[in-house]
């Protein structure tokens, strides 16, 4: 059933979060996302996560959980117990997040990587490993809920390759002007 599948799929998350919760004195509101992992247990593209979205059978979920594991990657801390800390700098919020998650980090709960001051090495690694992009944040900036700001930018990594067009084929079926390019 759907309920059994959902229960199995989130079992690892529940165990990891329960371990974390047992160490907390109050609630946390963490900015994070669930990511699919590649064969080296590194975050993979969204396409890998998409294959899990509509699974409903327990066997299907169990199969994909083994073949396509997932993890939670934490980026930021917005609330620490009763304290709304969005007005603090990223540096202060991140220090609190690291303090809370430190002993609970695992293959299932992870912290996002950071490159303070000079992100060129991380950018090169991201390009080499085929990442979709990077998030660039100003370390002194507060968290601004619900809106984009210059202090928080997405840096999409464009993967390019050059080709020589050697020709094309005539259109077939639904295409009217061009079939395919011959590269």
mmCIF file of C-alpha atoms in Angstrom:
data_model
loop_
_atom_site.group_PDB
_atom_site.id
_atom_site.type_symbol
_atom_site.label_atom_id
_atom_site.label_comp_id
_atom_site.label_asym_id
_atom_site.label_seq_id
_atom_site.Cartn_x
_atom_site.Cartn_y
_atom_site.Cartn_z
ATOM 1 C CA UNK A 1 0.000 0.000 0.000
ATOM 2 C CA UNK A 2 1.002 3.626 -0.311
ATOM 3 C CA UNK A 3 1.296 3.972 3.461
ATOM 4 C CA UNK A 4 3.651 0.981 3.749
ATOM 5 C CA UNK A 5 5.806 2.281 0.898
ATOM 6 C CA UNK A 6 6.012 5.751 2.381
ATOM 7 C CA UNK A 7 6.842 4.267 5.785
ATOM 8 C CA UNK A 8 9.679 2.197 4.340
ATOM 9 C CA UNK A 9 11.027 5.054 2.234
ATOM 10 C CA UNK A 10 11.306 7.443 5.149
ATOM 11 C CA UNK A 11 12.483 4.874 7.721
ATOM 12 C CA UNK A 12 16.145 5.910 7.345
ATOM 13 C CA UNK A 13 15.191 9.574 7.634
ATOM 14 C CA UNK A 14 13.084 8.917 10.705
ATOM 15 C CA UNK A 15 15.910 7.033 12.414
ATOM 16 C CA UNK A 16 18.414 9.777 11.565
ATOM 17 C CA UNK A 17 16.078 12.567 12.666
ATOM 18 C CA UNK A 18 15.128 10.716 15.865
ATOM 19 C CA UNK A 19 18.830 10.434 16.699
ATOM 20 C CA UNK A 20 19.180 14.180 16.150
ATOM 21 C CA UNK A 21 15.964 15.005 18.041
ATOM 22 C CA UNK A 22 17.092 13.052 21.092
ATOM 23 C CA UNK A 23 20.006 15.487 21.463
ATOM 24 C CA UNK A 24 17.967 18.691 21.087
ATOM 25 C CA UNK A 25 16.497 20.868 23.804
ATOM 26 C CA UNK A 26 13.981 22.511 21.481
ATOM 27 C CA UNK A 27 12.719 22.484 17.890
ATOM 28 C CA UNK A 28 14.827 23.491 14.889
ATOM 29 C CA UNK A 29 13.697 24.863 11.540
ATOM 30 C CA UNK A 30 16.372 23.840 9.050
ATOM 31 C CA UNK A 31 16.595 24.940 5.418
ATOM 32 C CA UNK A 32 17.468 21.689 3.652
ATOM 33 C CA UNK A 33 16.621 19.445 0.743
ATOM 34 C CA UNK A 34 16.420 15.766 -0.073
ATOM 35 C CA UNK A 35 18.847 14.708 -2.790
ATOM 36 C CA UNK A 36 19.441 11.489 -4.699
ATOM 37 C CA UNK A 37 22.953 10.078 -4.437
ATOM 38 C CA UNK A 38 25.187 8.710 -7.183
ATOM 39 C CA UNK A 39 27.295 5.542 -7.022
ATOM 40 C CA UNK A 40 29.972 7.334 -4.969
ATOM 41 C CA UNK A 41 27.279 8.553 -2.509
ATOM 42 C CA UNK A 42 27.591 12.134 -3.827
ATOM 43 C CA UNK A 43 24.525 14.262 -4.592
ATOM 44 C CA UNK A 44 23.278 13.572 -8.105
ATOM 45 C CA UNK A 45 20.975 15.541 -10.398
ATOM 46 C CA UNK A 46 17.239 15.978 -9.899
ATOM 47 C CA UNK A 47 16.528 13.389 -12.599
ATOM 48 C CA UNK A 48 17.690 10.665 -10.198
ATOM 49 C CA UNK A 49 15.303 11.877 -7.517
ATOM 50 C CA UNK A 50 12.402 12.067 -9.979
ATOM 51 C CA UNK A 51 12.364 8.292 -10.339
ATOM 52 C CA UNK A 52 11.301 7.974 -6.681
ATOM 53 C CA UNK A 53 8.487 10.512 -6.626
ATOM 54 C CA UNK A 54 5.535 8.401 -7.799
ATOM 55 C CA UNK A 55 6.465 5.025 -6.350
ATOM 56 C CA UNK A 56 3.642 3.473 -4.355
ATOM 57 C CA UNK A 57 4.453 -0.200 -3.790
ATOM 58 C CA UNK A 58 6.611 -1.262 -0.842
ATOM 59 C CA UNK A 59 8.712 -3.549 -3.079
ATOM 60 C CA UNK A 60 9.338 -0.764 -5.587
ATOM 61 C CA UNK A 61 10.386 1.604 -2.806
ATOM 62 C CA UNK A 62 12.650 -1.022 -1.238
ATOM 63 C CA UNK A 63 14.271 -1.742 -4.610
ATOM 64 C CA UNK A 64 14.929 1.912 -5.431
ATOM 65 C CA UNK A 65 16.081 2.667 -1.892
ATOM 66 C CA UNK A 66 18.912 0.172 -2.390
ATOM 67 C CA UNK A 67 19.664 1.175 -5.977
ATOM 68 C CA UNK A 68 19.079 4.920 -5.565
ATOM 69 C CA UNK A 69 19.730 6.106 -1.982
ATOM 70 C CA UNK A 70 18.868 9.608 -0.813
ATOM 71 C CA UNK A 71 20.145 12.025 1.846
ATOM 72 C CA UNK A 72 19.078 15.262 3.530
ATOM 73 C CA UNK A 73 21.496 18.147 3.012
ATOM 74 C CA UNK A 74 21.146 20.995 5.514
ATOM 75 C CA UNK A 75 22.040 24.508 4.351
ATOM 76 C CA UNK A 76 20.847 26.965 6.961
ATOM 77 C CA UNK A 77 19.133 27.300 10.331
ATOM 78 C CA UNK A 78 16.100 29.604 10.562
ATOM 79 C CA UNK A 79 14.708 28.874 14.036
ATOM 80 C CA UNK A 80 16.621 27.616 17.055
ATOM 81 C CA UNK A 81 14.153 26.596 19.757
ATOM 82 C CA UNK A 82 11.931 29.612 20.365
ATOM 83 C CA UNK A 83 14.398 31.980 18.678
ATOM 84 C CA UNK A 84 13.757 33.224 15.136
ATOM 85 C CA UNK A 85 17.360 33.625 13.985
ATOM 86 C CA UNK A 86 16.748 34.684 10.389
ATOM 87 C CA UNK A 87 18.021 38.177 11.273
ATOM 88 C CA UNK A 88 21.455 36.853 12.236
ATOM 89 C CA UNK A 89 24.295 36.604 9.721
ATOM 90 C CA UNK A 90 24.786 33.403 7.734
ATOM 91 C CA UNK A 91 28.011 32.868 9.693
ATOM 92 C CA UNK A 92 26.133 32.890 13.020
ATOM 93 C CA UNK A 93 23.247 30.747 11.726
ATOM 94 C CA UNK A 94 25.656 28.235 10.215
ATOM 95 C CA UNK A 95 27.660 27.979 13.465
ATOM 96 C CA UNK A 96 24.450 27.125 15.342
ATOM 97 C CA UNK A 97 23.443 24.612 12.671
ATOM 98 C CA UNK A 98 26.832 22.893 12.846
ATOM 99 C CA UNK A 99 26.660 22.796 16.649
ATOM 100 C CA UNK A 100 23.241 21.113 16.547
ATOM 101 C CA UNK A 101 23.986 18.656 13.746
ATOM 102 C CA UNK A 102 27.598 17.834 14.599
ATOM 103 C CA UNK A 103 27.077 14.450 16.281
ATOM 104 C CA UNK A 104 24.100 13.537 14.094
ATOM 105 C CA UNK A 105 25.813 13.836 10.738
ATOM 106 C CA UNK A 106 25.766 10.633 8.717
ATOM 107 C CA UNK A 107 25.243 9.411 5.182
ATOM 108 C CA UNK A 108 21.588 10.379 5.623
ATOM 109 C CA UNK A 109 21.951 13.797 7.309
ATOM 110 C CA UNK A 110 24.665 16.000 5.817
ATOM 111 C CA UNK A 111 25.803 19.617 5.875
ATOM 112 C CA UNK A 112 26.229 21.501 2.621
ATOM 113 C CA UNK A 113 29.799 22.270 1.692
ATOM 114 C CA UNK A 114 31.078 25.807 2.020
ATOM 115 C CA UNK A 115 33.889 27.796 0.474
ATOM 116 C CA UNK A 116 34.475 30.958 2.507
ATOM 117 C CA UNK A 117 36.090 33.941 0.694
ATOM 118 C CA UNK A 118 37.341 32.053 -2.380
ATOM 119 C CA UNK A 119 35.037 29.598 -4.116
ATOM 120 C CA UNK A 120 37.160 28.936 -7.191
ATOM 121 C CA UNK A 121 38.301 25.457 -6.072
ATOM 122 C CA UNK A 122 34.730 24.434 -5.224
ATOM 123 C CA UNK A 123 33.514 25.853 -8.544
ATOM 124 C CA UNK A 124 36.173 23.826 -10.417
ATOM 125 C CA UNK A 125 35.214 20.676 -8.529
ATOM 126 C CA UNK A 126 31.529 21.315 -9.242
ATOM 127 C CA UNK A 127 32.283 21.606 -12.966
ATOM 128 C CA UNK A 128 34.482 18.481 -12.941
ATOM 129 C CA UNK A 129 31.818 16.433 -11.135
ATOM 130 C CA UNK A 130 28.940 17.712 -13.287
ATOM 131 C CA UNK A 131 26.999 19.568 -10.578
ATOM 132 C CA UNK A 132 23.924 21.507 -11.647
ATOM 133 C CA UNK A 133 25.069 24.650 -9.875
ATOM 134 C CA UNK A 134 26.119 26.414 -6.705
ATOM 135 C CA UNK A 135 24.363 28.721 -4.257
ATOM 136 C CA UNK A 136 26.341 31.857 -3.458
ATOM 137 C CA UNK A 137 25.464 33.647 -0.209
ATOM 138 C CA UNK A 138 26.945 36.645 1.543
ATOM 139 C CA UNK A 139 28.242 35.463 4.926
ATOM 140 C CA UNK A 140 27.102 38.611 6.749
ATOM 141 C CA UNK A 141 23.576 38.656 5.319
ATOM 142 C CA UNK A 142 20.362 37.758 7.165
ATOM 143 C CA UNK A 143 17.989 35.120 5.799
ATOM 144 C CA UNK A 144 15.248 36.763 3.730
ATOM 145 C CA UNK A 145 12.221 34.479 3.604
ATOM 146 C CA UNK A 146 10.074 34.345 0.506
ATOM 147 C CA UNK A 147 12.127 36.604 -1.729
ATOM 148 C CA UNK A 148 15.291 36.669 -3.785
ATOM 149 C CA UNK A 149 17.954 39.108 -2.763
ATOM 150 C CA UNK A 150 21.395 40.059 -4.093
ATOM 151 C CA UNK A 151 22.820 38.370 -0.958
ATOM 152 C CA UNK A 152 21.628 34.952 -2.218
ATOM 153 C CA UNK A 153 22.259 33.883 -5.809
ATOM 154 C CA UNK A 154 22.057 30.687 -7.819
ATOM 155 C CA UNK A 155 25.097 30.088 -9.991
ATOM 156 C CA UNK A 156 24.004 27.671 -12.692
ATOM 157 C CA UNK A 157 26.872 25.664 -14.089
ATOM 158 C CA UNK A 158 26.618 25.402 -17.833
ATOM 159 C CA UNK A 159 28.234 22.341 -19.325
ATOM 160 C CA UNK A 160 29.164 23.073 -22.930
ATOM 161 C CA UNK A 161 30.659 21.096 -25.721
ATOM 162 C CA UNK A 162 31.540 22.130 -29.264
ATOM 163 C CA UNK A 163 30.308 20.204 -32.291
ATOM 164 C CA UNK A 164 30.677 20.543 -36.026
ATOM 165 C CA UNK A 165 27.382 20.271 -37.875
ATOM 166 C CA UNK A 166 28.058 18.007 -40.835
ATOM 167 C CA UNK A 167 24.525 17.958 -42.164
ATOM 168 C CA UNK A 168 20.929 17.145 -41.362
ATOM 169 C CA UNK A 169 18.209 14.719 -42.295
ATOM 170 C CA UNK A 170 14.887 15.401 -43.925
ATOM 171 C CA UNK A 171 11.922 15.805 -41.562
ATOM 172 C CA UNK A 172 9.751 12.769 -40.804
ATOM 173 C CA UNK A 173 6.456 12.442 -39.000
ATOM 174 C CA UNK A 174 5.584 15.469 -36.886
ATOM 175 C CA UNK A 175 8.577 17.657 -37.749
ATOM 176 C CA UNK A 176 8.111 20.002 -40.671
ATOM 177 C CA UNK A 177 11.435 21.751 -41.299
ATOM 178 C CA UNK A 178 14.304 19.635 -40.038
ATOM 179 C CA UNK A 179 14.740 15.973 -39.069
ATOM 180 C CA UNK A 180 17.978 15.590 -37.088
ATOM 181 C CA UNK A 181 21.401 17.179 -37.042
ATOM 182 C CA UNK A 182 24.404 15.098 -38.102
ATOM 183 C CA UNK A 183 27.278 16.038 -35.803
#
